[in-house]
Amino acid sequence: MKALVWHGKEDIRCDSVSDPEIQDPRDAIIKVTSCAICGSDLHLFHNFIPAMLPGDIMGHETMGEVVEVGSGASGKLKKGDRIVVPFTIICGECDQCRRGNFSVCERSNRNKALAEKAFGHTTAGLFGYTHLTGGYPGGQAEYLRVPFADATHIKVPDGIPDEKLLFLSDIFPTGWQAAAQCDIEPTDTVAIWGCGPVGQMAIRSAILLGAKQVVAIDRLPERLGMAAAGGAITINFDEESVIERLNELTGGKGPEKCIDCVGMESHVSLSYPDTIYDRAKQFMMLENDRPHVLREMIYVCRGGGVLSIPGVYSGLDDKIPLGMLMNKGLTVRTGQTHVNKWTDDLLRRIEEGQIDPSFVITHTVGLEDGPEMYKTFRDKQDGCVKVVLKP
Amino acid sequence: MNFLSNITRSEGDPRILRTGPSSLSMTDKLARGLGWFSIGLGLVELVAPRKLTRALGMEGMEPLVRAYGARELAAGVVTLSPDKQVGLTSRVVGDALDIATLLAAMGPRNRRRDNVGLALAMVVGVTMLDIAATKAVAVRHGRKSNGDARRYADRTGFPQGVEAARRVATAQRQGA
Ligand SMILES: NC(=O)c1ccc[n+]([C@@H]2O[C@H](COP(=O)([O-])OP(=O)(O)OC[C@H]3O[C@@H](n4cnc5c(N)ncnc54)[C@H](O)[C@@H]3O)[C@@H](O)[C@H]2O)c1
Ligand SMILES: [Zn+2]
Ligand SMILES: [Zn+2]
């Protein structure tokens, strides 16, 4: 089959690879009908996430049709079922899964020993991500093996196009969880850094959850335009001071809730000297991430507020104002998304027409154009916000 | 089994049979080549500056050569990163410095003028490559000004409109 394969920094190729096989009774194989490129894939593209190996198949936003089911999953899935695959692989039975903490499933990470050295306690297995999260082949391919398939799936009805459902795999629940973890009150201002696909979903989620005002921050006019279309007030951080504007919009008090949809690769600019400091340290391998947004959020958030962090961070970071965080009594909520915790509710909202997540798609191409699309998405060319691949 | 990377795959996982088109273009490969060249030259300048100064009749200037070595190393590391545009631009600036320094050493009293001339020719050659690569990378990776033409003002994401979406939470609160 064809698949997008990681060969090294900025080197993704559309290779021919052998087809996946059932390896465990709980596995299923799907024929992929749609998959997408995520901002998290860009961190891998840049080789910022440790423990990728040449030959790894990319992709963790996937849906398709079940074509083969292992004996252990046959009670829950059958050939011909249409499923969206959550990016977090879950066993459905461990302590964490039973609590709904799916992204820290205790069983699905097959490289547990390695992961525990890096993270203390392990995260769940993830598709198309580092070997620290199990090194499972991803779904930017014609076929995908789904481990623990009896639990790791979201069944979706026929009659709704892929485009409306695909993002149940990751970015929709991710934006939703980011907003839900803020416990939004009708009087709240929710400030959202980053208007990429995750930011866009977080904006819509904060609106649906009843925020008084939603403020979206980025520098790319087309993304800010899309944010405004969804009901956000926008700040272009290339043109205005984020802190001043946020204070202005909140009577000088700062937003109650702040969401970081940027993560480890904050834009580097002379106007933000800390980003230059971080970039230089990254070059010398003295720091993993550029936590500019985190610093800004801690600074501008109202005392007693919440910082919600779906943006991915990878390791050890410098100059985090912990004193400010502590003294302002801020609450930090973060994590890879517990996808299946939210998807029943979100699927219902899609079916009822409250939201149509396909608004974010700007490019649809075949798998063979995937490598070039990584570049287009990374370089923010051609108004690219979200790429869907059709194998 | 001619793909080394297949060794790391666990049994049953897909293995590479044939490799296809890459996201890495000729331009990116040229930038990468220049990045490694920068690192190689930087190391020589840092570790063996005397070899260079002797060949160029510039004895006594080792500290300067070492400083240039550090500059080359830094430019090389940046050129190999996703910020290659910054790395290449700093290489072009560095090339100008190199040329100025070599020109100054072309004086009639330098017995090694011939070598300096040769070095100068080489640096000018590399400078041309650096300039070409900088331009090509800008074309391949830069945002075109018309990229801004797309604004997505109609992409609300809410089939019933933003105002209806705002009312969803209110309705839910009242219902609860
Ligand atoms: N927690 C999860 O489970 C989960 C799931 C999916 C994605 N993510 C993460 O969410 C983040 C965003 O993903 P995406 O797909 O939207 O990526 P993206 O790269 O398309 O979007 C990032 C956006 O942030 C903007 N940005 C950069 N620096 C900024 C700054 N200082 N202030 C404001 N905006 C800034 C960029 O211009 C860009 O539009 C990534 O880190 C990704 O890894 C997390
Ligand atoms: Zn993702
Ligand atoms: Zn589990």
Coordinates of C-alpha atoms and ligand atoms in Angstrom, one line a residue:
Chain A
M1 CA 0.0 0.0 0.0
K2 CA 0.9 3.7 -0.2
A3 CA 1.8 5.6 3.0
L4 CA 3.4 8.8 4.2
V5 CA 6.6 7.8 5.8
W6 CA 9.0 9.8 8.1
H7 CA 12.6 9.6 6.9
G8 CA 14.1 12.4 8.9
K9 CA 13.9 16.1 9.5
E10 CA 11.6 17.7 6.9
D11 CA 11.8 14.4 4.9
I12 CA 8.4 12.8 4.5
R13 CA 7.9 10.5 1.5
C14 CA 5.0 8.8 -0.1
D15 CA 6.4 5.2 0.0
S16 CA 5.1 1.8 -1.0
V17 CA 5.0 -0.3 2.1
S18 CA 3.8 -3.8 3.0
D19 CA 0.1 -4.0 4.1
P20 CA -0.7 -4.1 7.9
E21 CA -1.8 -7.4 9.3
I22 CA -3.8 -8.4 12.3
Q23 CA -1.2 -9.0 15.1
D24 CA -3.5 -9.5 18.1
P25 CA -7.0 -10.8 18.4
R26 CA -8.2 -7.3 19.5
D27 CA -6.9 -5.7 16.3
A28 CA -8.9 -4.5 13.3
I29 CA -7.8 -3.3 9.9
I30 CA -9.5 -0.4 8.2
K31 CA -9.4 0.8 4.7
V32 CA -8.8 4.5 5.1
T33 CA -11.3 6.8 3.3
S34 CA -9.9 10.1 4.7
C35 CA -7.1 11.3 6.9
A36 CA -5.6 14.7 7.8
I37 CA -2.3 16.4 8.6
C38 CA -2.2 17.9 12.2
G39 CA -0.1 20.6 13.8
S40 CA 1.4 17.8 15.9
D41 CA 2.7 16.2 12.7
L42 CA 4.7 19.4 12.2
H43 CA 6.6 18.9 15.4
L44 CA 7.6 15.5 14.1
F45 CA 8.3 17.0 10.6
H46 CA 10.8 19.3 12.4
N47 CA 12.2 16.4 14.4
F48 CA 11.4 18.2 17.7
I49 CA 9.9 15.2 19.3
P50 CA 12.5 12.7 20.4
A51 CA 12.4 9.0 19.4
M52 CA 11.1 9.1 15.8
L53 CA 12.8 6.5 13.6
P54 CA 13.1 6.5 9.8
G55 CA 10.4 4.3 8.4
D56 CA 7.7 5.4 10.8
I57 CA 4.3 5.9 9.1
M58 CA 2.8 9.3 9.9
G59 CA -0.8 10.2 10.7
H60 CA -3.3 10.2 13.6
E61 CA -6.5 11.7 12.2
T62 CA -8.0 8.9 10.3
M63 CA -11.3 7.3 9.4
G64 CA -12.5 4.5 7.2
E65 CA -14.2 1.2 6.7
V66 CA -13.5 -1.9 8.7
V67 CA -12.2 -4.6 6.4
E68 CA -10.9 -7.2 8.9
V69 CA -11.6 -7.9 12.5
G70 CA -9.7 -10.0 15.0
S71 CA -11.6 -12.6 17.0
G72 CA -11.2 -10.5 20.2
A73 CA -12.8 -7.4 18.7
S74 CA -15.6 -9.1 16.7
G75 CA -18.2 -8.5 19.4
K76 CA -17.9 -4.7 19.0
L77 CA -16.9 -4.3 15.3
K78 CA -17.8 -6.0 12.1
K79 CA -16.7 -5.8 8.5
G80 CA -18.2 -2.9 6.7
D81 CA -18.6 -0.7 9.9
R82 CA -17.7 2.9 9.3
I83 CA -15.4 4.3 12.1
V84 CA -13.4 7.3 13.0
V85 CA -10.2 6.3 14.8
P86 CA -9.3 8.3 17.9
F87 CA -5.6 9.3 17.9
T88 CA -5.2 7.9 21.5
I89 CA -5.2 4.1 21.5
I90 CA -7.3 2.8 24.5
C91 CA -7.8 -0.5 26.1
G92 CA -11.1 0.5 27.7
E93 CA -10.5 -1.5 30.8
C94 CA -7.6 -0.2 32.8
D95 CA -8.0 2.2 35.8
Q96 CA -7.4 5.3 33.7
C97 CA -9.7 4.3 30.9
R98 CA -12.5 3.6 33.4
R99 CA -12.1 7.1 34.8
G100 CA -12.3 8.5 31.3
N101 CA -8.6 9.5 31.4
F102 CA -8.1 7.8 28.0
S103 CA -5.0 9.6 26.9
V104 CA -3.1 8.1 29.8
C105 CA -4.4 4.5 29.2
E106 CA -2.0 2.3 31.2
R107 CA -2.0 -0.6 28.7
S108 CA -1.9 0.6 25.1
N109 CA 1.7 2.0 25.0
R110 CA 3.7 -1.0 23.9
N111 CA 7.0 0.9 24.7
K112 CA 6.0 1.5 28.3
A113 CA 9.5 1.0 29.8
L114 CA 11.0 3.5 27.5
A115 CA 8.2 6.0 28.0
E116 CA 8.4 5.7 31.8
K117 CA 12.0 6.8 31.7
A118 CA 11.0 10.0 29.8
F119 CA 7.6 10.9 31.3
G120 CA 7.6 9.2 34.7
H121 CA 4.2 7.5 34.2
T122 CA 3.4 6.6 30.7
T123 CA 0.9 8.1 28.2
A124 CA -1.4 6.0 26.0
G125 CA -0.2 4.6 22.7
L126 CA -0.7 7.1 19.9
F127 CA -0.9 6.5 16.2
G128 CA 1.9 7.8 14.0
Y129 CA 3.8 9.5 16.8
T130 CA 7.1 8.8 18.6
H131 CA 8.3 5.5 19.9
L132 CA 7.8 7.0 23.3
T133 CA 4.1 6.6 22.6
G134 CA 4.3 3.1 21.3
G135 CA 5.6 3.7 17.8
Y136 CA 2.4 2.6 16.2
P137 CA 2.2 3.0 12.4
G138 CA -0.1 5.9 11.6
G139 CA -3.1 6.5 9.4
Q140 CA -1.8 8.6 6.5
A141 CA -1.9 5.4 4.5
E142 CA -4.3 3.3 2.5
Y143 CA -4.8 0.8 5.4
L144 CA -4.4 1.1 9.1
R145 CA -4.2 -1.5 11.8
V146 CA -6.2 -0.4 14.9
P147 CA -4.9 -2.0 18.1
F148 CA -7.5 -2.6 20.9
A149 CA -10.0 -1.9 18.2
D150 CA -12.9 -3.1 20.3
A151 CA -12.4 0.1 22.4
T152 CA -10.4 2.3 20.0
H153 CA -13.0 3.5 17.6
I154 CA -16.0 5.9 17.2
K155 CA -18.8 4.4 15.2
V156 CA -20.3 6.9 12.8
P157 CA -23.5 6.6 10.8
D158 CA -23.7 6.5 7.0
G159 CA -25.1 9.5 5.2
I160 CA -22.8 12.2 6.8
P161 CA -19.8 13.0 4.6
D162 CA -16.3 12.1 5.9
E163 CA -15.4 15.8 6.1
K164 CA -17.9 16.5 8.9
L165 CA -16.8 13.5 11.0
L166 CA -13.1 13.1 10.4
F167 CA -12.0 15.6 13.1
L168 CA -13.7 13.6 15.8
S169 CA -10.4 11.8 15.7
D170 CA -8.5 14.7 17.2
I171 CA -8.8 18.4 16.7
F172 CA -12.5 18.8 17.4
P173 CA -12.4 17.0 20.8
T174 CA -9.0 18.6 21.4
G175 CA -10.5 22.1 21.0
W176 CA -13.5 21.1 22.9
Q177 CA -11.6 19.6 25.9
A178 CA -9.5 22.7 26.0
A179 CA -12.6 24.9 26.4
A180 CA -14.5 22.4 28.6
Q181 CA -11.5 22.3 31.0
C182 CA -11.9 26.0 31.5
D183 CA -15.3 25.6 33.2
I184 CA -16.6 28.6 31.2
E185 CA -19.0 30.9 33.0
P186 CA -21.4 33.3 31.0
T187 CA -19.3 36.2 32.3
D188 CA -16.0 34.9 31.1
T189 CA -13.6 36.2 28.5
V190 CA -11.7 33.3 26.9
A191 CA -8.4 34.2 25.2
I192 CA -7.1 31.7 22.7
W193 CA -3.6 31.8 21.4
G194 CA -3.1 30.2 17.9
C195 CA -5.7 30.1 15.2
G196 CA -4.5 26.9 13.6
P197 CA -7.0 24.0 13.3
V198 CA -7.0 23.4 17.0
G199 CA -7.4 27.1 17.9
Q200 CA -10.4 27.2 15.4
M201 CA -12.1 24.3 17.1
A202 CA -11.4 25.8 20.6
I203 CA -13.0 29.1 19.4
R204 CA -16.2 27.3 18.3
S205 CA -16.2 25.2 21.4
A206 CA -15.9 28.3 23.7
I207 CA -18.8 29.9 21.9
L208 CA -21.0 26.8 22.2
L209 CA -20.1 26.6 25.9
G210 CA -21.3 30.1 26.4
A211 CA -18.3 32.4 26.8
K212 CA -19.2 36.1 27.0
Q213 CA -16.4 37.0 24.6
V214 CA -13.8 34.9 22.8
V215 CA -10.5 36.6 21.8
A216 CA -8.3 34.9 19.2
I217 CA -4.6 35.6 18.8
D218 CA -2.4 34.9 15.7
R219 CA -0.5 36.7 13.0
L220 CA -1.8 35.2 9.8
P221 CA -4.6 37.3 8.4
E222 CA -6.4 34.3 6.8
R223 CA -6.5 32.4 10.0
L224 CA -7.6 35.5 12.0
G225 CA -10.3 35.9 9.3
M226 CA -11.6 32.4 9.9
A227 CA -11.5 33.0 13.7
A228 CA -13.6 36.2 13.3
A229 CA -16.1 34.3 11.2
G230 CA -16.5 31.9 14.1
G231 CA -17.4 34.8 16.5
A232 CA -14.0 35.7 17.9
I233 CA -12.5 39.2 18.5
T234 CA -9.1 39.0 16.9
I235 CA -5.6 40.3 17.9
N236 CA -2.8 40.2 15.3
F237 CA 0.4 39.9 17.5
D238 CA 2.6 41.2 14.7
E239 CA 0.7 44.5 14.7
E240 CA -0.5 45.1 18.3
S241 CA 0.5 44.2 21.9
V242 CA -1.4 41.1 23.0
I243 CA -1.2 42.1 26.7
E244 CA -2.4 45.6 26.2
R245 CA -5.3 44.6 23.9
L246 CA -6.4 41.8 26.3
N247 CA -6.4 44.1 29.2
E248 CA -8.3 46.7 27.2
L249 CA -11.0 44.1 26.3
T250 CA -11.4 43.1 30.0
G251 CA -11.5 46.4 31.7
G252 CA -7.9 46.1 32.7
K253 CA -8.3 42.9 34.6
G254 CA -7.2 40.2 32.1
P255 CA -9.1 37.2 30.7
E256 CA -10.5 34.7 33.2
K257 CA -9.6 31.8 30.9
C258 CA -6.6 31.3 28.6
I259 CA -6.0 28.6 26.1
D260 CA -2.7 27.8 24.5
C261 CA -3.3 26.3 21.0
V262 CA 0.3 27.0 19.9
G263 CA 2.6 24.8 22.0
M264 CA 6.3 24.3 21.7
E265 CA 7.0 26.1 18.4
S266 CA 5.9 29.7 19.2
H267 CA 6.7 32.1 16.3
V268 CA 10.2 33.5 16.6
S269 CA 10.4 37.3 16.3
L270 CA 12.6 40.2 17.3
S271 CA 9.7 41.8 19.0
Y272 CA 9.6 38.9 21.5
P273 CA 13.2 38.5 22.6
D274 CA 12.3 35.5 24.8
T275 CA 11.6 33.5 21.6
I276 CA 15.1 34.3 20.3
Y277 CA 16.5 33.1 23.6
D278 CA 14.6 29.9 23.4
R279 CA 15.5 29.3 19.8
A280 CA 19.2 29.8 20.5
K281 CA 18.9 27.3 23.4
Q282 CA 17.1 24.8 21.2
F283 CA 20.0 25.0 18.8
M284 CA 22.4 24.1 21.5
M285 CA 20.1 21.4 22.8
L286 CA 19.8 23.2 26.1
E287 CA 16.0 23.6 26.0
N288 CA 13.3 21.6 24.2
D289 CA 10.5 24.1 23.6
R290 CA 9.7 27.8 23.1
P291 CA 7.1 28.4 25.8
H292 CA 6.4 32.0 24.9
V293 CA 2.7 31.6 25.0
L294 CA 2.8 29.9 28.3
R295 CA 4.7 32.8 29.8
E296 CA 2.3 35.3 28.2
M297 CA -0.7 33.5 29.6
I298 CA 0.7 33.3 33.1
Y299 CA 1.3 37.1 32.9
V300 CA -2.0 38.3 31.5
C301 CA -4.5 35.8 33.0
R302 CA -6.7 37.2 35.8
G303 CA -5.9 36.0 39.3
G304 CA -7.8 32.8 40.1
G305 CA -8.1 32.0 36.4
V306 CA -7.5 28.9 34.4
L307 CA -4.8 28.1 31.8
S308 CA -5.8 25.3 29.5
I309 CA -2.9 23.9 27.4
P310 CA -3.8 21.6 24.5
G311 CA -0.6 22.9 22.6
V312 CA 2.1 20.2 22.7
Y313 CA 5.2 20.6 24.8
S314 CA 8.0 18.0 24.6
G315 CA 10.4 18.3 27.4
L316 CA 12.4 20.7 29.6
D317 CA 11.7 24.4 29.5
D318 CA 13.2 27.6 30.9
K319 CA 12.1 30.8 32.5
I320 CA 8.6 29.8 33.4
P321 CA 7.4 32.4 35.9
L322 CA 6.2 29.8 38.5
G323 CA 6.1 32.5 41.2
M324 CA 3.5 34.4 39.3
L325 CA 1.6 31.3 38.5
M326 CA 1.5 30.3 42.2
N327 CA 0.8 33.7 43.7
K328 CA -2.0 34.4 41.2
G329 CA -3.6 31.1 42.1
L330 CA -3.9 29.9 38.6
T331 CA -5.2 26.5 37.6
V332 CA -3.4 24.6 34.9
R333 CA -5.2 22.0 32.8
T334 CA -3.5 20.2 30.0
G335 CA -2.9 16.8 28.3
Q336 CA -3.3 14.9 25.2
T337 CA -7.0 14.7 24.5
H338 CA -9.2 12.0 26.1
V339 CA -10.9 11.7 22.7
N340 CA -13.6 9.1 23.5
K341 CA -14.7 11.0 26.6
W342 CA -16.2 13.7 24.4
T343 CA -17.1 12.1 21.0
D344 CA -20.6 10.8 21.8
D345 CA -21.7 14.4 22.7
L346 CA -19.8 15.9 19.8
L347 CA -21.2 13.5 17.2
R348 CA -24.7 14.4 18.5
R349 CA -23.9 18.1 18.1
I350 CA -22.7 17.5 14.5
E351 CA -25.9 15.5 13.7
E352 CA -28.1 18.2 15.2
G353 CA -26.3 20.8 13.1
Q354 CA -24.9 22.9 16.0
I355 CA -21.5 22.7 14.3
D356 CA -19.9 21.5 11.1
P357 CA -16.2 21.0 11.7
S358 CA -15.5 20.8 7.9
F359 CA -15.3 24.6 7.8
V360 CA -11.6 24.3 8.6
I361 CA -10.6 22.3 5.5
T362 CA -8.8 24.4 2.9
H363 CA -7.0 21.7 0.9
T364 CA -8.0 18.2 -0.2
V365 CA -5.4 16.1 -2.1
G366 CA -4.4 12.5 -2.8
L367 CA -1.8 10.7 -0.6
E368 CA 0.9 11.1 -3.3
D369 CA 0.7 14.9 -2.8
G370 CA 1.0 14.5 0.9
P371 CA 4.8 15.3 1.2
E372 CA 4.3 18.5 -0.7
M373 CA 1.3 19.4 1.5
Y374 CA 3.4 19.0 4.7
K375 CA 5.5 21.9 3.3
T376 CA 2.5 24.0 2.2
F377 CA 0.9 23.6 5.7
R378 CA 4.1 24.2 7.6
D379 CA 5.0 27.3 5.5
K380 CA 1.4 28.6 5.8
Q381 CA 1.3 29.0 2.0
D382 CA -1.8 29.3 -0.2
G383 CA -4.0 30.2 2.8
C384 CA -3.6 26.6 4.1
V385 CA -5.3 25.9 7.4
K386 CA -6.2 22.2 7.2
V387 CA -5.2 19.5 4.8
V388 CA -7.3 16.4 4.2
L389 CA -5.8 13.4 2.3
K390 CA -7.8 11.0 0.3
P391 CA -5.9 7.7 -0.1
Chain B
M1 CA 15.4 -5.7 2.7
N2 CA 17.5 -2.9 1.4
F3 CA 16.0 -0.3 3.7
L4 CA 18.1 0.0 6.8
S5 CA 15.1 1.5 8.6
N6 CA 13.1 -1.7 8.3
I7 CA 15.3 -3.2 11.0
T8 CA 13.7 -1.1 13.6
R9 CA 10.1 -2.1 12.7
S10 CA 8.4 -4.5 15.0
E11 CA 7.2 -7.7 13.5
G12 CA 4.0 -7.4 11.5
D13 CA 4.2 -3.6 11.1
P14 CA 4.4 -2.3 7.5
R15 CA 7.9 -2.2 6.0
I16 CA 9.2 0.0 3.2
L17 CA 9.2 -1.7 -0.1
R18 CA 9.9 1.2 -2.4
T19 CA 10.5 4.8 -1.6
G20 CA 8.6 7.7 -3.3
P21 CA 8.6 11.4 -3.7
S22 CA 9.9 13.4 -0.7
S23 CA 9.0 16.7 0.9
L24 CA 12.7 17.6 0.6
S25 CA 13.3 19.4 -2.7
M26 CA 16.5 20.1 -4.5
T27 CA 16.5 23.5 -3.0
D28 CA 16.3 22.0 0.5
K29 CA 19.1 19.7 -0.3
L30 CA 21.3 22.5 -1.6
A31 CA 20.6 24.4 1.7
R32 CA 21.5 21.3 3.6
G33 CA 24.7 20.9 1.6
L34 CA 25.7 24.4 2.4
G35 CA 24.9 23.9 6.1
W36 CA 27.2 20.9 6.3
F37 CA 29.9 22.8 4.4
S38 CA 29.6 25.6 6.9
I39 CA 30.0 23.2 9.8
G40 CA 33.0 21.5 8.1
L41 CA 34.8 24.8 7.4
G42 CA 33.9 26.1 10.9
L43 CA 35.5 23.1 12.5
V44 CA 38.7 23.5 10.5
E45 CA 38.9 27.3 11.4
L46 CA 38.3 26.5 15.0
V47 CA 40.6 23.6 15.4
A48 CA 43.4 24.3 12.9
P49 CA 43.5 28.1 12.3
R50 CA 47.3 28.1 12.0
K51 CA 47.2 25.8 8.9
L52 CA 45.0 28.4 7.2
T53 CA 46.9 31.5 8.3
R54 CA 50.2 30.0 7.2
A55 CA 48.8 29.0 3.7
L56 CA 47.4 32.5 3.3
G57 CA 50.4 34.4 4.7
M58 CA 48.2 35.8 7.5
E59 CA 50.2 34.6 10.5
G60 CA 49.1 36.2 13.8
M61 CA 45.5 36.3 12.7
E62 CA 44.5 33.0 14.3
P63 CA 42.1 34.5 16.8
L64 CA 40.1 36.1 14.0
V65 CA 40.0 32.9 12.1
R66 CA 38.8 31.1 15.2
A67 CA 36.0 33.7 15.6
Y68 CA 35.1 33.2 11.9
G69 CA 35.0 29.4 12.7
A70 CA 32.5 29.9 15.5
R71 CA 30.4 32.1 13.1
E72 CA 30.5 29.4 10.4
L73 CA 29.4 26.7 12.9
A74 CA 26.5 28.8 14.1
A75 CA 25.4 29.6 10.6
G76 CA 25.7 25.9 9.7
V77 CA 23.5 24.8 12.5
V78 CA 20.8 27.3 11.7
T79 CA 21.0 26.4 8.0
L80 CA 20.4 22.8 8.8
S81 CA 17.3 23.7 10.9
P82 CA 13.8 24.6 9.7
D83 CA 14.9 28.2 9.8
K84 CA 17.2 27.7 6.9
Q85 CA 16.4 31.1 5.4
V86 CA 18.0 32.8 8.5
G87 CA 21.0 30.5 8.3
L88 CA 21.6 31.2 4.6
T89 CA 21.2 34.9 5.0
S90 CA 23.7 34.9 7.8
R91 CA 26.0 32.9 5.6
V92 CA 25.8 35.5 2.9
V93 CA 26.8 38.2 5.4
G94 CA 29.6 36.0 6.6
D95 CA 30.8 35.5 3.0
A96 CA 31.0 39.3 2.7
L97 CA 33.2 39.4 5.8
D98 CA 35.4 36.6 4.4
I99 CA 35.8 38.5 1.1
A100 CA 36.7 41.7 2.8
T101 CA 39.2 40.0 5.0
L102 CA 40.9 38.2 2.1
L103 CA 40.9 41.4 0.0
A104 CA 42.8 43.1 2.8
A105 CA 45.4 40.3 2.7
M106 CA 46.0 40.8 -1.0
G107 CA 48.6 43.5 -0.4
P108 CA 51.9 43.3 -2.4
R109 CA 53.9 42.4 0.7
N110 CA 52.0 39.1 1.2
R111 CA 54.3 36.3 -0.2
R112 CA 51.2 34.0 -0.4
R113 CA 49.1 36.3 -2.6
D114 CA 48.5 33.5 -5.0
N115 CA 46.9 31.4 -2.4
V116 CA 44.8 34.3 -1.2
G117 CA 43.7 34.8 -4.8
L118 CA 42.7 31.2 -5.0
A119 CA 40.8 31.3 -1.7
L120 CA 39.1 34.5 -2.8
A121 CA 37.9 32.8 -6.0
M122 CA 36.5 29.9 -3.9
V123 CA 34.7 32.2 -1.5
V124 CA 33.2 34.2 -4.3
G125 CA 32.0 30.9 -5.8
V126 CA 30.4 29.8 -2.6
T127 CA 28.9 33.2 -2.1
M128 CA 27.1 32.9 -5.5
L129 CA 25.7 29.5 -4.3
D130 CA 24.6 31.0 -1.0
I131 CA 22.8 33.8 -2.7
A132 CA 21.2 31.4 -5.2
A133 CA 20.1 29.1 -2.3
T134 CA 18.7 32.0 -0.3
K135 CA 16.6 33.2 -3.2
A136 CA 15.4 29.6 -4.0
V137 CA 14.5 28.9 -0.4
A138 CA 12.5 32.2 -0.3
V139 CA 10.6 31.1 -3.4
R140 CA 9.9 27.6 -2.1
H141 CA 9.1 28.4 1.5
G142 CA 8.0 32.0 1.6
R143 CA 4.5 33.2 1.9
K144 CA 3.3 34.9 -1.3
S145 CA 1.6 38.2 -0.7
N146 CA -1.5 36.8 -2.4
G147 CA -1.6 34.0 0.2
D148 CA -3.4 36.7 2.2
A149 CA -6.1 36.9 -0.4
R150 CA -8.0 34.1 1.2
R151 CA -9.9 35.4 4.3
Y152 CA -12.5 32.8 5.0
A153 CA -15.0 35.4 6.2
D154 CA -17.9 32.9 5.4
R155 CA -16.4 30.0 7.3
T156 CA -18.4 30.2 10.6
G157 CA -18.5 26.5 11.3
F158 CA -22.0 27.0 12.6
P159 CA -24.7 25.9 10.1
Q160 CA -27.3 28.0 11.9
G161 CA -25.0 31.0 12.4
V162 CA -22.9 32.4 15.3
E163 CA -25.8 33.9 17.2
A164 CA -27.7 30.6 17.3
A165 CA -24.4 28.9 18.5
R166 CA -24.2 31.4 21.3
R167 CA -27.7 30.6 22.4
V168 CA -26.9 26.8 22.7
A169 CA -25.2 27.2 26.1
T170 CA -27.9 29.6 27.4
A171 CA -30.6 27.1 26.4
Q172 CA -28.7 24.3 28.1
R173 CA -28.2 26.3 31.3
Q174 CA -31.9 27.1 31.5
G175 CA -32.7 23.5 30.7
A176 CA -30.5 22.2 33.5
Ligands
LIG1 N1 -3.4 18.0 23.2 C1 -3.7 17.4 22.2 O1 -4.2 16.3 22.2 C2 -3.4 17.9 20.8 C3 -4.1 17.5 19.7 C4 -3.8 18.1 18.5 C5 -2.9 19.1 18.4 N2 -2.2 19.5 19.5 C6 -1.3 20.7 19.4 O2 -2.0 21.9 19.3 C7 -1.1 22.8 18.7 C8 -1.7 23.5 17.6 O3 -2.1 22.6 16.5 P1 -2.6 23.1 15.1 O4 -2.9 22.0 14.3 O5 -3.6 24.2 15.3 O6 -1.2 23.7 14.6 P2 -0.7 25.0 13.6 O7 0.7 24.9 13.6 O8 -1.5 24.9 12.4 O9 -1.2 26.3 14.4 C9 -0.4 27.0 15.3 C10 -0.8 28.5 15.2 O10 -0.2 29.2 16.2 C11 0.2 30.5 15.7 N3 1.2 31.0 16.6 C12 2.6 30.8 16.6 N4 3.1 31.6 17.6 C13 2.1 32.2 18.2 C14 2.0 33.1 19.3 N5 3.2 33.5 20.0 N6 0.8 33.7 19.7 C15 -0.3 33.3 19.0 N7 -0.3 32.4 18.0 C16 0.9 31.9 17.6 C17 0.7 30.1 14.3 O11 0.7 31.3 13.5 C18 -0.3 29.1 13.8 O12 -1.4 29.7 13.2 C19 0.2 22.1 18.3 O13 1.2 22.2 19.3 C20 -0.3 20.6 18.3 O14 0.7 19.7 18.5 C21 -2.5 19.0 20.7
ZN2 ZN -3.2 15.8 16.3
ZN3 ZN -6.7 1.7 29.2

